[in-house]
Tab-separated table of C-alpha atoms in Angstrom:
chain	number	residue	atom	x	y	z
A	1	UNK	CA	56.866	6.298	112.837
A	2	UNK	CA	59.581	7.503	110.551
A	3	UNK	CA	59.311	4.358	108.567
A	4	UNK	CA	55.532	4.629	108.085
A	5	UNK	CA	55.898	8.253	106.984
A	6	UNK	CA	58.579	7.389	104.447
A	7	UNK	CA	56.266	4.583	103.109
A	8	UNK	CA	53.409	6.971	102.688
A	9	UNK	CA	55.511	9.483	100.906
A	10	UNK	CA	56.788	6.689	98.458
A	11	UNK	CA	53.201	5.510	97.908
A	12	UNK	CA	52.057	9.055	97.055
A	13	UNK	CA	55.035	9.493	94.686
A	14	UNK	CA	54.329	6.171	92.901
A	15	UNK	CA	50.665	7.272	92.302
A	16	UNK	CA	51.786	10.696	91.119
A	17	UNK	CA	54.220	9.303	88.622
A	18	UNK	CA	51.834	6.572	87.415
A	19	UNK	CA	49.290	9.197	86.732
A	20	UNK	CA	51.780	11.528	85.089
A	21	UNK	CA	53.215	8.587	83.063
A	22	UNK	CA	56.618	10.078	83.981
A	23	UNK	CA	56.320	13.222	81.795
A	24	UNK	CA	59.551	15.059	81.059
A	25	UNK	CA	60.643	18.272	82.599
A	26	UNK	CA	59.209	21.238	80.684
A	27	UNK	CA	61.511	23.007	78.271
A	28	UNK	CA	61.366	26.530	76.790
A	29	UNK	CA	59.269	26.629	73.562
A	30	UNK	CA	62.139	28.342	71.796
A	31	UNK	CA	64.002	25.004	71.937
A	32	UNK	CA	63.582	22.729	68.997
A	33	UNK	CA	63.427	19.843	71.452
A	34	UNK	CA	60.375	21.379	73.231
A	35	UNK	CA	58.870	22.270	69.954
A	36	UNK	CA	59.144	18.756	68.508
A	37	UNK	CA	57.657	17.284	71.930
A	38	UNK	CA	54.668	19.685	71.601
A	39	UNK	CA	54.110	19.348	67.836
A	40	UNK	CA	55.328	22.967	67.095
A	41	UNK	CA	57.886	24.103	64.652
A	42	UNK	CA	60.427	26.741	65.913
A	43	UNK	CA	61.626	28.084	62.511
A	44	UNK	CA	59.559	26.694	59.659
A	45	UNK	CA	56.173	25.450	58.450
A	46	UNK	CA	54.126	22.373	58.655
A	47	UNK	CA	53.765	20.771	55.386
A	48	UNK	CA	50.289	19.413	54.398
A	49	UNK	CA	48.843	18.007	52.321
A	50	UNK	CA	51.742	16.145	50.684
A	51	UNK	CA	51.557	16.306	46.857
A	52	UNK	CA	51.380	13.127	44.715
A	53	UNK	CA	54.940	12.119	43.509
A	54	UNK	CA	56.335	9.910	40.882
A	55	UNK	CA	56.079	6.120	41.495
A	56	UNK	CA	58.493	4.692	44.102
A	57	UNK	CA	59.826	2.431	41.365
A	58	UNK	CA	60.679	5.349	39.115
A	59	UNK	CA	64.292	6.046	38.475
A	60	UNK	CA	63.686	9.785	39.103
A	61	UNK	CA	62.627	9.049	42.754
A	62	UNK	CA	66.216	8.929	44.056
A	63	UNK	CA	69.019	11.585	44.346
A	64	UNK	CA	71.779	11.073	41.806
A	65	UNK	CA	74.829	9.508	43.610
A	66	UNK	CA	77.142	11.981	41.894
A	67	UNK	CA	75.127	15.015	42.956
A	68	UNK	CA	76.810	17.618	45.064
A	69	UNK	CA	75.513	18.027	48.606
A	70	UNK	CA	73.285	21.086	47.878
A	71	UNK	CA	71.863	19.334	44.790
A	72	UNK	CA	71.063	16.304	46.904
A	73	UNK	CA	69.353	18.299	49.506
A	74	UNK	CA	67.229	20.110	46.897
A	75	UNK	CA	66.542	16.878	45.019
A	76	UNK	CA	65.180	15.083	48.141
A	77	UNK	CA	62.945	18.073	49.144
A	78	UNK	CA	61.581	18.248	45.651
A	79	UNK	CA	60.813	14.410	45.423
A	80	UNK	CA	59.101	14.629	48.783
A	81	UNK	CA	57.075	17.863	48.041
A	82	UNK	CA	58.863	19.635	50.903
A	83	UNK	CA	60.851	22.284	48.894
A	84	UNK	CA	58.881	25.213	50.261
A	85	UNK	CA	60.280	24.552	53.763
A	86	UNK	CA	63.913	24.907	52.719
A	87	UNK	CA	66.037	27.692	54.169
A	88	UNK	CA	69.888	27.755	53.739
A	89	UNK	CA	70.330	28.532	57.450
A	90	UNK	CA	67.912	26.211	59.095
A	91	UNK	CA	64.436	24.838	58.667
A	92	UNK	CA	61.992	22.284	60.049
A	93	UNK	CA	59.894	19.439	58.556
A	94	UNK	CA	56.585	18.305	60.030
A	95	UNK	CA	54.763	16.178	57.570
A	96	UNK	CA	53.534	12.772	56.424
A	97	UNK	CA	56.038	10.784	54.470
A	98	UNK	CA	54.570	10.256	51.051
A	99	UNK	CA	53.469	6.647	50.600
A	100	UNK	CA	55.328	6.421	47.329
A	101	UNK	CA	58.675	7.488	48.871
A	102	UNK	CA	61.383	5.074	47.710
A	103	UNK	CA	63.729	3.353	50.063
A	104	UNK	CA	66.625	5.154	48.477
A	105	UNK	CA	65.112	8.572	49.019
A	106	UNK	CA	64.352	7.618	52.655
A	107	UNK	CA	67.957	6.658	53.203
A	108	UNK	CA	69.039	9.994	51.530
A	109	UNK	CA	67.217	12.235	54.096
A	110	UNK	CA	70.616	12.551	55.840
A	111	UNK	CA	71.778	14.972	53.115
A	112	UNK	CA	69.236	17.606	54.476
A	113	UNK	CA	72.174	19.591	55.778
A	114	UNK	CA	70.227	22.604	57.193
A	115	UNK	CA	67.384	20.584	58.856
A	116	UNK	CA	67.014	21.193	62.583
A	117	UNK	CA	63.749	19.453	63.396
A	118	UNK	CA	62.215	16.394	61.860
A	119	UNK	CA	58.725	15.181	62.753
A	120	UNK	CA	57.185	12.529	60.434
A	121	UNK	CA	53.955	10.636	60.336
A	122	UNK	CA	52.618	7.856	58.055
A	123	UNK	CA	54.192	4.528	57.146
A	124	UNK	CA	57.992	4.684	57.490
A	125	UNK	CA	60.873	2.329	56.464
A	126	UNK	CA	63.181	0.879	59.147
A	127	UNK	CA	65.527	3.256	60.604
A	128	UNK	CA	68.459	3.402	58.137
A	129	UNK	CA	72.165	2.906	58.827
A	130	UNK	CA	72.733	5.620	56.131
A	131	UNK	CA	71.540	8.242	58.539
A	132	UNK	CA	74.528	7.778	60.699
A	133	UNK	CA	76.954	8.371	57.912
A	134	UNK	CA	79.660	10.918	58.548
A	135	UNK	CA	78.328	14.327	57.330
A	136	UNK	CA	74.626	13.527	57.560
A	137	UNK	CA	72.176	15.649	59.488
A	138	UNK	CA	74.797	18.068	60.532
A	139	UNK	CA	72.346	20.555	62.215
A	140	UNK	CA	69.529	18.148	63.261
A	141	UNK	CA	68.497	18.792	66.878
A	142	UNK	CA	65.171	17.038	67.213
A	143	UNK	CA	63.662	13.870	65.652
A	144	UNK	CA	60.079	12.902	66.510
A	145	UNK	CA	58.630	9.703	64.891
A	146	UNK	CA	56.350	8.775	67.697
A	147	UNK	CA	53.168	8.981	65.746
A	148	UNK	CA	54.341	7.229	62.731
A	149	UNK	CA	54.108	3.533	61.663
A	150	UNK	CA	57.669	2.449	62.383
A	151	UNK	CA	59.141	-1.005	63.043
A	152	UNK	CA	62.487	-2.802	62.889
A	153	UNK	CA	65.489	-2.542	65.280
A	154	UNK	CA	67.523	0.495	66.520
A	155	UNK	CA	70.641	0.555	64.344
A	156	UNK	CA	73.988	-0.227	66.004
A	157	UNK	CA	75.582	2.228	63.536
A	158	UNK	CA	73.780	5.154	65.078
A	159	UNK	CA	76.262	4.806	68.035
A	160	UNK	CA	79.223	6.105	65.826
A	161	UNK	CA	80.793	9.197	67.216
A	162	UNK	CA	80.218	11.100	64.096
A	163	UNK	CA	76.537	10.429	63.838
A	164	UNK	CA	73.849	13.150	64.665
A	165	UNK	CA	76.496	15.609	66.155
A	166	UNK	CA	73.823	18.153	67.238
A	167	UNK	CA	70.927	15.795	68.124
A	168	UNK	CA	69.170	16.809	71.454
A	169	UNK	CA	65.868	14.862	71.170
A	170	UNK	CA	65.152	11.452	69.890
A	171	UNK	CA	61.512	10.461	70.213
A	172	UNK	CA	60.608	7.063	68.984
A	173	UNK	CA	57.828	6.124	71.473
A	174	UNK	CA	54.578	4.476	70.658
A	175	UNK	CA	55.934	2.671	67.607
A	176	UNK	CA	56.615	-1.030	66.775
A	177	UNK	CA	60.295	-0.864	67.186
A	178	UNK	CA	61.781	-4.169	68.154
A	179	UNK	CA	65.121	-5.812	69.026
A	180	UNK	CA	67.333	-4.832	71.883
A	181	UNK	CA	68.826	-1.658	73.123
A	182	UNK	CA	72.219	-1.362	71.203
A	183	UNK	CA	75.228	-1.555	73.529
A	184	UNK	CA	77.043	0.333	70.649
A	185	UNK	CA	75.117	3.511	71.417
A	186	UNK	CA	77.257	3.983	74.539
A	187	UNK	CA	80.478	4.338	72.589
A	188	UNK	CA	82.522	7.407	73.418
A	189	UNK	CA	81.428	10.253	71.328
A	190	UNK	CA	78.008	8.836	70.547
A	191	UNK	CA	75.014	11.068	71.057
A	192	UNK	CA	77.197	13.644	72.867
A	193	UNK	CA	74.518	16.298	72.713
A	194	UNK	CA	71.416	14.112	73.441
A	195	UNK	CA	69.263	15.437	76.230
A	196	UNK	CA	66.057	13.305	75.806
A	197	UNK	CA	65.616	9.666	74.654
A	198	UNK	CA	62.035	8.359	74.488
A	199	UNK	CA	61.744	4.657	73.692
A	200	UNK	CA	58.541	4.004	75.745
A	201	UNK	CA	55.586	1.923	74.433
A	202	UNK	CA	57.690	0.036	71.925
A	203	UNK	CA	58.460	-3.617	71.474
A	204	UNK	CA	62.070	-3.347	72.598
A	205	UNK	CA	63.092	-6.423	74.680
A	206	UNK	CA	66.015	-8.003	76.320
A	207	UNK	CA	67.928	-6.456	79.072
A	208	UNK	CA	69.328	-2.919	79.658
A	209	UNK	CA	72.841	-2.801	78.536
A	210	UNK	CA	75.472	-2.314	81.167
A	211	UNK	CA	77.553	-0.184	78.684
A	212	UNK	CA	74.991	2.592	78.766
A	213	UNK	CA	76.183	3.215	82.307
A	214	UNK	CA	79.856	3.244	81.380
A	215	UNK	CA	82.226	6.179	81.491
A	216	UNK	CA	81.658	8.648	78.597
A	217	UNK	CA	78.215	7.254	77.696
A	218	UNK	CA	75.357	9.729	77.141
A	219	UNK	CA	77.137	12.737	78.801
A	220	UNK	CA	74.205	15.165	78.324
A	221	UNK	CA	71.150	12.849	78.660
A	222	UNK	CA	68.767	14.303	81.224
A	223	UNK	CA	65.642	12.207	80.454
A	224	UNK	CA	65.431	8.513	79.516
A	225	UNK	CA	62.077	6.700	79.185
A	226	UNK	CA	61.827	2.973	78.855
A	227	UNK	CA	58.245	2.634	80.047
A	228	UNK	CA	55.904	0.050	78.740
A	229	UNK	CA	58.443	-2.018	76.732
A	230	UNK	CA	59.307	-5.689	76.846
A	231	UNK	CA	62.546	-5.145	78.700
A	232	UNK	CA	63.285	-7.633	81.452
A	233	UNK	CA	65.829	-8.199	84.162
A	234	UNK	CA	67.446	-5.908	86.589
A	235	UNK	CA	69.051	-2.401	86.435
A	236	UNK	CA	72.703	-2.936	85.489
A	237	UNK	CA	75.167	-2.221	88.430
A	238	UNK	CA	77.014	0.148	86.125
A	239	UNK	CA	73.914	2.462	86.127
A	240	UNK	CA	74.458	3.063	89.790
A	241	UNK	CA	78.058	4.241	89.362
A	242	UNK	CA	78.903	7.781	90.294
A	243	UNK	CA	80.212	8.300	86.744
A	244	UNK	CA	77.095	6.924	85.025
A	245	UNK	CA	74.780	9.320	83.232
A	246	UNK	CA	76.269	12.567	84.567
A	247	UNK	CA	73.432	14.808	83.486
A	248	UNK	CA	70.535	12.341	84.087
A	249	UNK	CA	67.658	13.781	86.114
A	250	UNK	CA	64.761	11.462	85.222
A	251	UNK	CA	64.767	7.744	84.385
A	252	UNK	CA	61.407	5.966	83.695
A	253	UNK	CA	60.976	2.254	83.086
A	254	UNK	CA	58.655	-0.686	83.786
A	255	UNK	CA	55.344	-1.881	82.513
A	256	UNK	CA	51.975	-3.048	83.845
A	257	UNK	CA	50.390	-1.170	86.735
A	258	UNK	CA	53.583	-0.111	88.412
A	259	UNK	CA	55.847	2.026	86.264
A	260	UNK	CA	58.936	3.273	87.937
A	261	UNK	CA	60.181	6.847	87.785
A	262	UNK	CA	63.524	7.934	89.489
A	263	UNK	CA	64.507	11.538	89.585
A	264	UNK	CA	67.682	11.669	91.368
A	265	UNK	CA	71.027	9.958	90.936
A	266	UNK	CA	71.170	8.704	94.508
A	267	UNK	CA	67.739	7.101	93.976
A	268	UNK	CA	68.876	5.234	90.863
A	269	UNK	CA	71.906	4.002	92.781
A	270	UNK	CA	69.797	2.902	95.601
A	271	UNK	CA	67.549	0.932	93.270
A	272	UNK	CA	70.465	-0.754	91.572
A	273	UNK	CA	71.712	-1.799	95.048
A	274	UNK	CA	68.387	-3.395	95.652
A	275	UNK	CA	68.581	-5.109	92.279
A	276	UNK	CA	65.342	-3.521	91.124
A	277	UNK	CA	63.558	-5.621	88.614
A	278	UNK	CA	61.626	-4.756	85.593
A	279	UNK	CA	57.960	-5.903	85.294
A	280	UNK	CA	57.600	-8.956	82.985
A	281	UNK	CA	56.177	-8.019	79.575
A	282	UNK	CA	52.362	-8.535	79.241
């Protein structure tokens, strides 16, 4: 009798999580993370429409390499038509990337030192290594590119300990991102403040790296979504260790008609012990 009751409960939970698509735990709207998830800006304005800028091939559409950091920030904002959002303390950007933005300007966004929230739409370049340069995005707390046209791989360099020191939300879902989950993202010191990582509905493939469950990896991560990707294989044994993901409260993965959503550490550990497999990509 107890076994049938447990089965019924599990079935109800499976239906609930499938309908909910494993939505994240709500956060206060005062948080930049919550604001980015709900399309709201906590400290600044949405910028639209984007004005026409100089040609992407123009030599003026790139910050001067010798420019000081404040000059670089002002130059990038001016080139992209976002200068009205600037605040020396903190500001947010919610805008379409101008179609004539040059690759060099895209790579230079890291010099926006006071930026706390970045939400972009439109056609984007691949995620640049330059954004992980020491000193880039010093105050950035939330990145939401989930409604943009974005492809390419996740950069290994983003796993450097000095990259994104304040980042709490990284939302890259429903894009054409491809490649594998970078094992380098689990390096000690990497993403030390990251609370939510959304990689669902992408073309990411391969297996889940065992390093992500290693000691020191993702010390603040509470929510991880890998739903509807092309990942295959089993949950790594390291993900079930007691030291793995010390702050994790929700893990979502799988594809097809049976997405999986685990909400407690012991449940993840149990599934690892059962060698829970990912659905084959469709």
